[in-house]
mmCIF file of C-alpha atoms and ligand atoms in Angstrom:
data_model
loop_
_atom_site.group_PDB
_atom_site.id
_atom_site.type_symbol
_atom_site.label_atom_id
_atom_site.label_comp_id
_atom_site.label_asym_id
_atom_site.label_seq_id
_atom_site.Cartn_x
_atom_site.Cartn_y
_atom_site.Cartn_z
ATOM 1 C CA MET A 1 0.378 16.396 -22.132
ATOM 2 C CA LYS A 2 3.874 16.650 -20.980
ATOM 3 C CA CYS A 3 4.991 14.723 -17.782
ATOM 4 C CA LEU A 4 7.262 14.632 -15.123
ATOM 5 C CA VAL A 5 7.822 10.811 -13.602
ATOM 6 C CA THR A 6 9.826 10.611 -10.644
ATOM 7 C CA GLY A 7 11.015 7.194 -9.253
ATOM 8 C CA SER A 8 10.860 5.709 -13.219
ATOM 9 C CA ASN A 9 13.377 3.008 -12.737
ATOM 10 C CA GLY A 10 11.197 1.115 -10.246
ATOM 11 C CA MET A 11 8.953 -1.234 -10.147
ATOM 12 C CA LEU A 12 6.173 0.936 -10.757
ATOM 13 C CA GLY A 13 7.948 3.136 -13.096
ATOM 14 C CA SER A 14 8.173 0.469 -15.599
ATOM 15 C CA ALA A 15 4.802 -0.419 -16.492
ATOM 16 C CA LEU A 16 3.859 3.122 -15.463
ATOM 17 C CA CYS A 17 5.523 4.741 -18.416
ATOM 18 C CA PRO A 18 5.066 2.586 -21.516
ATOM 19 C CA GLN A 19 1.467 2.934 -20.808
ATOM 20 C CA LEU A 20 1.752 6.821 -20.538
ATOM 21 C CA SER A 21 3.835 7.015 -23.735
ATOM 22 C CA ASN A 22 1.484 5.322 -25.388
ATOM 23 C CA LYS A 23 -1.606 7.096 -24.420
ATOM 24 C CA GLY A 24 -0.054 10.066 -26.157
ATOM 25 C CA PHE A 25 1.982 12.127 -23.191
ATOM 26 C CA GLU A 26 5.442 12.664 -23.455
ATOM 27 C CA VAL A 27 7.282 11.159 -20.612
ATOM 28 C CA PHE A 28 10.066 12.799 -18.538
ATOM 29 C CA MET A 29 11.775 10.303 -16.689
ATOM 30 C CA THR A 30 13.954 10.367 -14.114
ATOM 31 C CA ASP A 31 15.397 8.294 -10.979
ATOM 32 C CA ILE A 32 18.630 8.488 -9.121
ATOM 33 C CA ASN A 33 19.197 5.306 -10.594
ATOM 34 C CA THR A 34 19.962 5.539 -13.907
ATOM 35 C CA ALA A 35 20.681 2.592 -15.453
ATOM 36 C CA ASN A 36 18.526 2.781 -18.267
ATOM 37 C CA SER A 37 19.936 6.265 -20.597
ATOM 38 C CA ALA A 38 16.249 7.484 -21.376
ATOM 39 C CA ILE A 39 15.920 7.983 -17.434
ATOM 40 C CA SER A 40 17.987 11.089 -16.385
ATOM 41 C CA TYR A 41 19.014 11.690 -12.785
ATOM 42 C CA LEU A 42 17.057 13.432 -10.013
ATOM 43 C CA ASP A 43 17.580 13.045 -6.367
ATOM 44 C CA ILE A 44 13.833 14.054 -4.434
ATOM 45 C CA ARG A 45 15.977 15.239 -1.824
ATOM 46 C CA ASP A 46 17.402 18.097 -3.647
ATOM 47 C CA PHE A 47 14.560 20.416 -3.352
ATOM 48 C CA ASN A 48 16.618 22.963 -5.655
ATOM 49 C CA ALA A 49 17.269 20.764 -8.040
ATOM 50 C CA VAL A 50 13.249 19.983 -7.636
ATOM 51 C CA LYS A 51 12.169 23.084 -8.033
ATOM 52 C CA GLU A 52 14.734 23.592 -11.107
ATOM 53 C CA ARG A 53 13.519 20.929 -13.126
ATOM 54 C CA VAL A 54 9.862 20.911 -12.790
ATOM 55 C CA GLY A 55 10.380 24.918 -13.274
ATOM 56 C CA ARG A 56 12.397 24.292 -16.401
ATOM 57 C CA LEU A 57 10.265 21.539 -17.975
ATOM 58 C CA ARG A 58 6.679 23.222 -16.102
ATOM 59 C CA PRO A 59 4.880 19.083 -17.299
ATOM 60 C CA ASP A 60 1.326 19.151 -17.576
ATOM 61 C CA ILE A 61 1.160 16.504 -14.807
ATOM 62 C CA LEU A 62 3.667 15.317 -12.180
ATOM 63 C CA PHE A 63 3.953 11.467 -11.124
ATOM 64 C CA HIS A 64 5.612 10.752 -7.963
ATOM 65 C CA LEU A 65 6.303 7.314 -7.427
ATOM 66 C CA ALA A 66 10.001 7.302 -6.183
ATOM 67 C CA ALA A 67 10.248 6.130 -2.785
ATOM 68 C CA GLU A 68 12.317 4.109 0.119
ATOM 69 C CA THR A 69 10.632 1.011 -0.164
ATOM 70 C CA ASP A 70 12.428 -1.181 1.728
ATOM 71 C CA VAL A 71 10.444 -1.212 4.485
ATOM 72 C CA ASP A 72 12.941 -2.639 6.838
ATOM 73 C CA LYS A 73 15.158 -0.106 5.962
ATOM 74 C CA CYS A 74 13.304 2.034 6.714
ATOM 75 C CA GLN A 75 12.830 0.939 10.539
ATOM 76 C CA THR A 76 16.367 0.879 11.371
ATOM 77 C CA CYS A 77 16.672 3.656 9.217
ATOM 78 C CA ALA A 78 14.359 6.402 9.805
ATOM 79 C CA ASP A 79 15.731 9.276 9.334
ATOM 80 C CA HIS A 80 16.468 8.318 5.783
ATOM 81 C CA ALA A 81 12.843 7.297 5.287
ATOM 82 C CA TYR A 82 11.508 10.148 6.633
ATOM 83 C CA THR A 83 14.264 12.267 4.394
ATOM 84 C CA VAL A 84 13.164 10.440 1.088
ATOM 85 C CA ASN A 85 9.327 9.196 1.774
ATOM 86 C CA THR A 86 8.129 12.570 3.547
ATOM 87 C CA LEU A 87 10.688 15.495 2.894
ATOM 88 C CA GLY A 88 10.960 14.406 -0.362
ATOM 89 C CA THR A 89 6.882 14.696 -1.231
ATOM 90 C CA GLU A 90 7.248 17.278 0.686
ATOM 91 C CA ASN A 91 9.081 19.024 -2.151
ATOM 92 C CA MET A 92 7.997 17.736 -5.305
ATOM 93 C CA ALA A 93 4.514 18.916 -3.838
ATOM 94 C CA LEU A 94 6.145 22.079 -3.087
ATOM 95 C CA ALA A 95 7.366 22.562 -6.564
ATOM 96 C CA CYS A 96 3.737 21.526 -8.059
ATOM 97 C CA GLN A 97 2.130 24.373 -5.694
ATOM 98 C CA ALA A 98 4.793 27.190 -7.323
ATOM 99 C CA TYR A 99 4.249 26.163 -11.001
ATOM 100 C CA ASN A 100 0.584 25.120 -10.707
ATOM 101 C CA ILE A 101 0.981 21.695 -11.551
ATOM 102 C CA PRO A 102 -0.954 18.567 -10.739
ATOM 103 C CA MET A 103 0.185 15.760 -8.818
ATOM 104 C CA VAL A 104 -0.022 12.260 -8.538
ATOM 105 C CA TYR A 105 1.637 10.504 -5.034
ATOM 106 C CA ILE A 106 1.581 6.643 -5.317
ATOM 107 C CA SER A 107 0.913 5.853 -1.447
ATOM 108 C CA THR A 108 0.112 2.312 0.307
ATOM 109 C CA CYS A 109 -2.776 0.587 1.186
ATOM 110 C CA GLY A 110 -0.347 -0.332 4.573
ATOM 111 C CA VAL A 111 -0.862 2.621 6.424
ATOM 112 C CA PHE A 112 -3.721 1.179 8.518
ATOM 113 C CA ASP A 113 -3.272 -0.564 11.619
ATOM 114 C CA GLY A 114 -5.007 -3.680 10.530
ATOM 115 C CA LYS A 115 -7.099 -4.267 13.646
ATOM 116 C CA LYS A 116 -10.410 -4.049 11.717
ATOM 117 C CA SER A 117 -12.009 -7.277 10.596
ATOM 118 C CA GLY A 118 -12.918 -5.696 7.108
ATOM 119 C CA PRO A 119 -11.106 -4.474 4.051
ATOM 120 C CA TYR A 120 -10.669 -0.556 4.739
ATOM 121 C CA ASN A 121 -11.765 1.779 2.109
ATOM 122 C CA GLU A 122 -11.021 5.521 1.590
ATOM 123 C CA PHE A 123 -13.076 7.005 4.951
ATOM 124 C CA ASP A 124 -11.714 4.987 7.556
ATOM 125 C CA GLU A 125 -8.555 6.748 9.488
ATOM 126 C CA PRO A 126 -5.240 5.698 8.552
ATOM 127 C CA ASN A 127 -3.173 4.821 12.067
ATOM 128 C CA PRO A 128 -0.068 4.077 10.074
ATOM 129 C CA ILE A 129 2.399 1.210 12.728
ATOM 130 C CA SER A 130 5.830 0.757 10.673
ATOM 131 C CA ILE A 131 8.488 3.822 9.745
ATOM 132 C CA TYR A 132 7.636 3.198 6.008
ATOM 133 C CA THR A 133 4.276 3.550 6.202
ATOM 134 C CA LYS A 134 4.232 6.445 8.753
ATOM 135 C CA SER A 135 6.128 8.265 6.487
ATOM 136 C CA LYS A 136 3.888 7.547 3.508
ATOM 137 C CA TYR A 137 0.706 8.744 4.952
ATOM 138 C CA GLU A 138 3.223 11.800 5.931
ATOM 139 C CA GLY A 139 3.516 12.579 2.095
ATOM 140 C CA GLU A 140 0.021 12.117 1.559
ATOM 141 C CA LYS A 141 -0.991 14.528 4.032
ATOM 142 C CA ILE A 142 1.879 17.551 2.949
ATOM 143 C CA VAL A 143 -0.122 16.469 -0.696
ATOM 144 C CA LYS A 144 -3.530 17.153 0.803
ATOM 145 C CA ASN A 145 -2.346 20.475 2.510
ATOM 146 C CA LEU A 146 -0.337 21.816 -0.044
ATOM 147 C CA LEU A 147 -2.235 21.566 -3.680
ATOM 148 C CA HIS A 148 -5.555 21.577 -4.812
ATOM 149 C CA ASN A 149 -5.138 19.309 -7.487
ATOM 150 C CA TYR A 150 -3.792 16.245 -6.522
ATOM 151 C CA PHE A 151 -4.446 12.814 -6.865
ATOM 152 C CA ILE A 152 -3.001 10.501 -4.042
ATOM 153 C CA PHE A 153 -3.419 6.434 -5.286
ATOM 154 C CA ARG A 154 -3.125 3.567 -2.632
ATOM 155 C CA ALA A 155 -1.752 0.717 -3.794
ATOM 156 C CA GLY A 156 -1.603 -2.701 -2.161
ATOM 157 C CA TRP A 157 0.981 -5.103 -2.108
ATOM 158 C CA MET A 158 2.565 -4.664 -5.595
ATOM 159 C CA ILE A 159 3.467 -7.565 -8.737
ATOM 160 C CA GLY A 160 5.164 -6.956 -11.500
ATOM 161 C CA GLY A 161 8.901 -5.119 -12.565
ATOM 162 C CA GLY A 162 9.873 -8.281 -14.201
ATOM 163 C CA LEU A 163 13.895 -8.220 -13.656
ATOM 164 C CA LYS A 164 12.887 -4.943 -11.442
ATOM 165 C CA ASP A 165 10.807 -6.775 -8.929
ATOM 166 C CA LYS A 166 12.327 -7.183 -5.907
ATOM 167 C CA LYS A 167 8.555 -8.289 -3.715
ATOM 168 C CA PHE A 168 7.591 -11.645 -3.012
ATOM 169 C CA VAL A 169 6.637 -12.627 -6.665
ATOM 170 C CA ALA A 170 10.198 -12.867 -8.027
ATOM 171 C CA LYS A 171 11.971 -14.346 -4.505
ATOM 172 C CA ILE A 172 9.093 -17.121 -4.386
ATOM 173 C CA VAL A 173 10.401 -17.587 -8.406
ATOM 174 C CA GLU A 174 13.831 -17.259 -7.469
ATOM 175 C CA ILE A 175 13.882 -19.500 -4.579
ATOM 176 C CA LEU A 176 11.484 -22.470 -6.732
ATOM 177 C CA LYS A 177 14.631 -22.288 -9.420
ATOM 178 C CA THR A 178 16.279 -24.504 -5.930
ATOM 179 C CA LYS A 179 13.841 -25.461 -3.506
ATOM 180 C CA ASP A 180 10.699 -28.041 -3.668
ATOM 181 C CA THR A 181 9.463 -26.843 -0.262
ATOM 182 C CA LEU A 182 8.291 -23.242 0.658
ATOM 183 C CA THR A 183 7.682 -22.090 3.826
ATOM 184 C CA VAL A 184 5.432 -19.044 3.879
ATOM 185 C CA VAL A 185 3.484 -16.528 6.203
ATOM 186 C CA ASN A 186 -0.315 -17.763 6.655
ATOM 187 C CA ASP A 187 -1.635 -14.901 9.156
ATOM 188 C CA LYS A 188 -1.337 -11.355 7.297
ATOM 189 C CA ILE A 189 -3.083 -10.031 4.514
ATOM 190 C CA GLY A 190 -3.190 -8.050 2.036
ATOM 191 C CA CYS A 191 -4.894 -6.824 -1.704
ATOM 192 C CA PRO A 192 -2.317 -8.220 -4.505
ATOM 193 C CA THR A 193 -1.617 -4.865 -6.853
ATOM 194 C CA PHE A 194 -0.797 -5.525 -10.300
ATOM 195 C CA THR A 195 1.725 -2.529 -11.777
ATOM 196 C CA LYS A 196 -0.236 -2.902 -14.885
ATOM 197 C CA ASP A 197 -3.755 -3.022 -13.661
ATOM 198 C CA PHE A 198 -2.909 -0.274 -11.407
ATOM 199 C CA SER A 199 -1.112 1.874 -14.231
ATOM 200 C CA GLU A 200 -4.123 1.290 -16.522
ATOM 201 C CA CYS A 201 -6.563 2.569 -13.701
ATOM 202 C CA ILE A 202 -4.387 5.547 -12.567
ATOM 203 C CA ILE A 203 -4.420 6.760 -15.896
ATOM 204 C CA LYS A 204 -8.392 6.584 -16.636
ATOM 205 C CA VAL A 205 -9.085 7.924 -12.934
ATOM 206 C CA ILE A 206 -6.667 11.060 -14.008
ATOM 207 C CA GLY A 207 -8.917 11.223 -17.475
ATOM 208 C CA LEU A 208 -12.265 11.749 -15.855
ATOM 209 C CA GLY A 209 -10.646 14.764 -13.288
ATOM 210 C CA ARG A 210 -12.273 13.854 -10.492
ATOM 211 C CA TYR A 211 -9.335 14.899 -7.963
ATOM 212 C CA GLY A 212 -8.872 13.006 -4.402
ATOM 213 C CA LEU A 213 -7.421 9.722 -2.492
ATOM 214 C CA TYR A 214 -8.465 6.116 -4.192
ATOM 215 C CA HIS A 215 -7.688 3.230 -3.251
ATOM 216 C CA ILE A 216 -6.691 0.631 -6.367
ATOM 217 C CA THR A 217 -6.024 -2.872 -5.828
ATOM 218 C CA ASN A 218 -6.852 -5.827 -7.546
ATOM 219 C CA ASP A 219 -10.124 -7.641 -6.705
ATOM 220 C CA GLY A 220 -9.723 -10.035 -3.949
ATOM 221 C CA VAL A 221 -7.843 -10.414 -0.381
ATOM 222 C CA ALA A 222 -4.364 -13.213 0.224
ATOM 223 C CA SER A 223 -2.343 -13.445 2.107
ATOM 224 C CA ARG A 224 1.856 -14.764 1.295
ATOM 225 C CA TYR A 225 0.697 -18.241 1.973
ATOM 226 C CA ASP A 226 -2.579 -17.982 -0.997
ATOM 227 C CA ILE A 227 -0.049 -16.410 -3.741
ATOM 228 C CA ALA A 228 2.534 -19.046 -3.117
ATOM 229 C CA CYS A 229 -0.070 -21.739 -3.726
ATOM 230 C CA LYS A 230 -1.416 -20.367 -6.773
ATOM 231 C CA ILE A 231 2.533 -19.523 -8.211
ATOM 232 C CA VAL A 232 2.960 -23.067 -7.745
ATOM 233 C CA GLU A 233 -0.331 -23.932 -9.226
ATOM 234 C CA TYR A 234 0.337 -21.858 -12.074
ATOM 235 C CA ILE A 235 3.627 -22.826 -12.841
ATOM 236 C CA ASN A 236 2.535 -26.430 -12.745
ATOM 237 C CA ARG A 237 4.803 -27.188 -9.478
ATOM 238 C CA ASN A 238 2.724 -30.206 -8.229
ATOM 239 C CA ASP A 239 6.216 -31.353 -6.952
ATOM 240 C CA VAL A 240 6.683 -29.011 -4.452
ATOM 241 C CA LYS A 241 5.208 -28.462 -1.158
ATOM 242 C CA VAL A 242 4.089 -25.238 0.766
ATOM 243 C CA ILE A 243 4.196 -25.102 3.912
ATOM 244 C CA PRO A 244 2.115 -22.341 6.635
ATOM 245 C CA ILE A 245 3.695 -20.334 9.102
ATOM 246 C CA SER A 246 2.474 -17.932 11.765
ATOM 247 C CA SER A 247 4.648 -14.385 11.065
ATOM 248 C CA ASP A 248 5.783 -15.472 14.705
ATOM 249 C CA ALA A 249 8.245 -18.092 13.595
ATOM 250 C CA PHE A 250 9.877 -15.667 10.948
ATOM 251 C CA PRO A 251 10.686 -11.333 12.806
ATOM 252 C CA LEU A 252 11.288 -8.651 10.682
ATOM 253 C CA PRO A 253 12.646 -5.293 11.908
ATOM 254 C CA ALA A 254 8.979 -3.582 10.519
ATOM 255 C CA PRO A 255 5.867 -4.456 11.924
ATOM 256 C CA ARG A 256 3.566 -5.156 9.569
ATOM 257 C CA PRO A 257 -0.732 -4.827 10.294
ATOM 258 C CA ASP A 258 -2.608 -8.164 10.203
ATOM 259 C CA SER A 259 -4.825 -6.603 7.714
ATOM 260 C CA GLU A 260 -3.552 -3.949 4.967
ATOM 261 C CA ALA A 261 -7.120 -5.711 2.994
ATOM 262 C CA VAL A 262 -8.957 -2.672 1.323
ATOM 263 C CA ASP A 263 -11.904 -2.251 -0.771
ATOM 264 C CA ASN A 264 -11.693 -0.021 -3.806
ATOM 265 C CA TYR A 265 -14.923 2.117 -2.654
ATOM 266 C CA LYS A 266 -14.490 5.087 -4.786
ATOM 267 C CA LEU A 267 -13.550 3.192 -7.715
ATOM 268 C CA LYS A 268 -16.644 1.014 -7.175
ATOM 269 C CA LEU A 269 -18.802 4.034 -6.318
ATOM 270 C CA LEU A 270 -17.041 5.757 -9.670
ATOM 271 C CA GLY A 271 -18.574 1.850 -11.769
ATOM 272 C CA ILE A 272 -14.968 1.328 -12.109
ATOM 273 C CA LYS A 273 -13.904 -2.811 -11.494
ATOM 274 C CA MET A 274 -10.911 -4.140 -11.010
ATOM 275 C CA ARG A 275 -9.951 -8.250 -12.549
ATOM 276 C CA PRO A 276 -9.135 -10.328 -9.389
ATOM 277 C CA TRP A 277 -5.632 -11.006 -8.440
ATOM 278 C CA GLN A 278 -5.265 -14.231 -9.429
ATOM 279 C CA GLU A 279 -5.986 -13.394 -12.992
ATOM 280 C CA ALA A 280 -3.767 -10.599 -12.880
ATOM 281 C CA LEU A 281 -1.076 -12.950 -11.068
ATOM 282 C CA ARG A 282 -0.909 -15.496 -14.334
ATOM 283 C CA GLU A 283 -0.205 -12.874 -16.816
ATOM 284 C CA TYR A 284 2.343 -11.997 -14.815
ATOM 285 C CA LEU A 285 4.238 -15.000 -14.838
ATOM 286 C CA GLN A 286 3.582 -15.856 -18.486
ATOM 287 C CA GLU A 287 5.327 -11.828 -18.941
ATOM 288 C CA ILE A 288 8.183 -13.116 -16.764
ATOM 289 C CA ASN A 289 8.249 -16.453 -18.893
ATOM 290 C CA GLN A 290 7.266 -18.947 -16.381
ATOM 291 C CA ASP A 291 6.207 -21.859 -17.796
ATOM 292 C CA VAL A 292 2.293 -21.527 -17.151
ATOM 293 C CA LYS A 293 -0.105 -23.966 -17.665
ATOM 294 C CA ALA A 294 -3.918 -22.908 -19.213
ATOM 295 C CA PRO A 295 -6.569 -21.981 -17.078
ATOM 296 C CA LYS A 296 -8.912 -24.934 -15.904
HETATM 297 N N1 NAP B 1 6.483 -1.686 -3.913
HETATM 298 C C1 NAP B 1 5.173 -2.589 -3.216
HETATM 299 O O1 NAP B 1 4.507 -3.241 -2.914
HETATM 300 C C2 NAP B 1 4.109 -0.672 -3.496
HETATM 301 C C3 NAP B 1 2.899 -1.241 -2.603
HETATM 302 C C4 NAP B 1 2.666 0.386 -2.353
HETATM 303 C C5 NAP B 1 3.120 1.122 -2.693
HETATM 304 N N2 NAP B 1 4.345 1.332 -3.010
HETATM 305 C C6 NAP B 1 4.405 3.075 -3.702
HETATM 306 O O2 NAP B 1 5.018 3.290 -4.662
HETATM 307 C C7 NAP B 1 5.646 3.364 -5.713
HETATM 308 C C8 NAP B 1 6.532 3.198 -6.487
HETATM 309 O O3 NAP B 1 7.612 1.906 -5.775
HETATM 310 P P1 NAP B 1 7.809 0.651 -6.035
HETATM 311 O O4 NAP B 1 7.651 -0.655 -5.931
HETATM 312 O O5 NAP B 1 7.742 1.086 -7.762
HETATM 313 O O6 NAP B 1 8.877 0.996 -5.567
HETATM 314 P P2 NAP B 1 10.214 0.676 -6.166
HETATM 315 O O7 NAP B 1 10.825 -0.542 -6.824
HETATM 316 O O8 NAP B 1 11.691 0.963 -4.699
HETATM 317 O O9 NAP B 1 11.115 2.171 -7.042
HETATM 318 C C9 NAP B 1 11.152 3.518 -6.418
HETATM 319 C C10 NAP B 1 12.624 3.653 -7.371
HETATM 320 O O10 NAP B 1 12.736 5.327 -6.765
HETATM 321 C C11 NAP B 1 14.130 5.262 -6.646
HETATM 322 N N3 NAP B 1 14.148 6.218 -5.582
HETATM 323 C C12 NAP B 1 14.928 6.108 -4.179
HETATM 324 N N4 NAP B 1 15.140 6.853 -3.295
HETATM 325 C C13 NAP B 1 14.931 8.216 -4.319
HETATM 326 C C14 NAP B 1 15.390 9.732 -4.645
HETATM 327 N N5 NAP B 1 16.069 10.155 -3.022
HETATM 328 N N6 NAP B 1 15.098 10.267 -5.329
HETATM 329 C C15 NAP B 1 14.697 10.196 -6.628
HETATM 330 N N7 NAP B 1 15.001 8.810 -6.536
HETATM 331 C C16 NAP B 1 15.222 7.724 -5.623
HETATM 332 C C17 NAP B 1 14.924 4.006 -6.228
HETATM 333 O O11 NAP B 1 15.815 4.036 -6.460
HETATM 334 P P3 NAP B 1 16.609 2.874 -6.248
HETATM 335 O O12 NAP B 1 15.773 0.860 -6.246
HETATM 336 O O13 NAP B 1 17.829 2.793 -6.295
HETATM 337 O O14 NAP B 1 16.309 2.654 -4.556
HETATM 338 C C18 NAP B 1 13.588 3.459 -7.417
HETATM 339 O O15 NAP B 1 13.960 3.221 -8.681
HETATM 340 C C19 NAP B 1 6.430 4.148 -3.914
HETATM 341 O O16 NAP B 1 5.779 5.418 -4.089
HETATM 342 C C20 NAP B 1 5.972 2.903 -3.099
HETATM 343 O O17 NAP B 1 6.273 3.611 -1.633
HETATM 344 C C21 NAP B 1 4.585 0.540 -3.449
#
């Protein structure tokens, strides 16, 4: 199986590409960020370049990961967000349509408005409230409308990436190098998603050949405060005080839904389980050489 991956240099790409290679896929990695020489340049905004590359390579499957993932930048630069996340996805889907290639699109559990009291499943109607989540959801609709053979995988709050980690865990680990107090928002919830577990699961679902939409997150729901408390506990920093605060005290350009909690409902119906986020977080902290204490 020959596959083309966009956004290979990112947090998810750095977990998915090695796993695909280990499973015997011949992986062609692309990105606009080609710091790693194994990655070739492909800007998903460039329709002609996309068509040419996909037509020349004719992969058996295309993994579309590339996106503008800075939620606040998307809010203040909407044209950029829609150009990358929506039109870029349309370019990939049109190329897949032209050459009859199955497409994998990575979306987000943030597409819901967060007003539901319980977790959202795949049959709940999205109602995105920020430019980032709107631009990603428009991408989903385009993939569905243009293709028969597609997988849309919605991920939760991503954990992973090591040096590529731009998200919450990396930020907390960095702060803890110099501080012994953390002030963390406790009134927004979501489902942490370890890139390694997510990658394993999407390869499994693709292997089933059941095209469609899936939620894939680690098991369990958490606030950022809960995650920070677990990081402090796992790396044995008893000296650190974690103080919960309301998101009102920490205004950001992009609105965040109160709840991004989801159920991996279709995975459950198919008998596929994900491990708890706490186990995944512990393993990730070990991977990035934090001094993790043994579980009780
Ligand atoms: N991170 C999360 O919490 C999260 C949660 C749910 C879903 N997702 C989705 O998961 C996918 C992978 O995200 P990630 O966390 O791996 O994000 P990431 O670390 O930001 O990786 C995305 C990669 O795409 C590249 N890229 C940006 N614009 C591009 C363009 N025009 N053409 C080609 N490549 C471009 C980025 O380069 P630059 O770094 O130079 O911009 C980066 O290397 C995305 O589709 C994202 O929407 C992420």
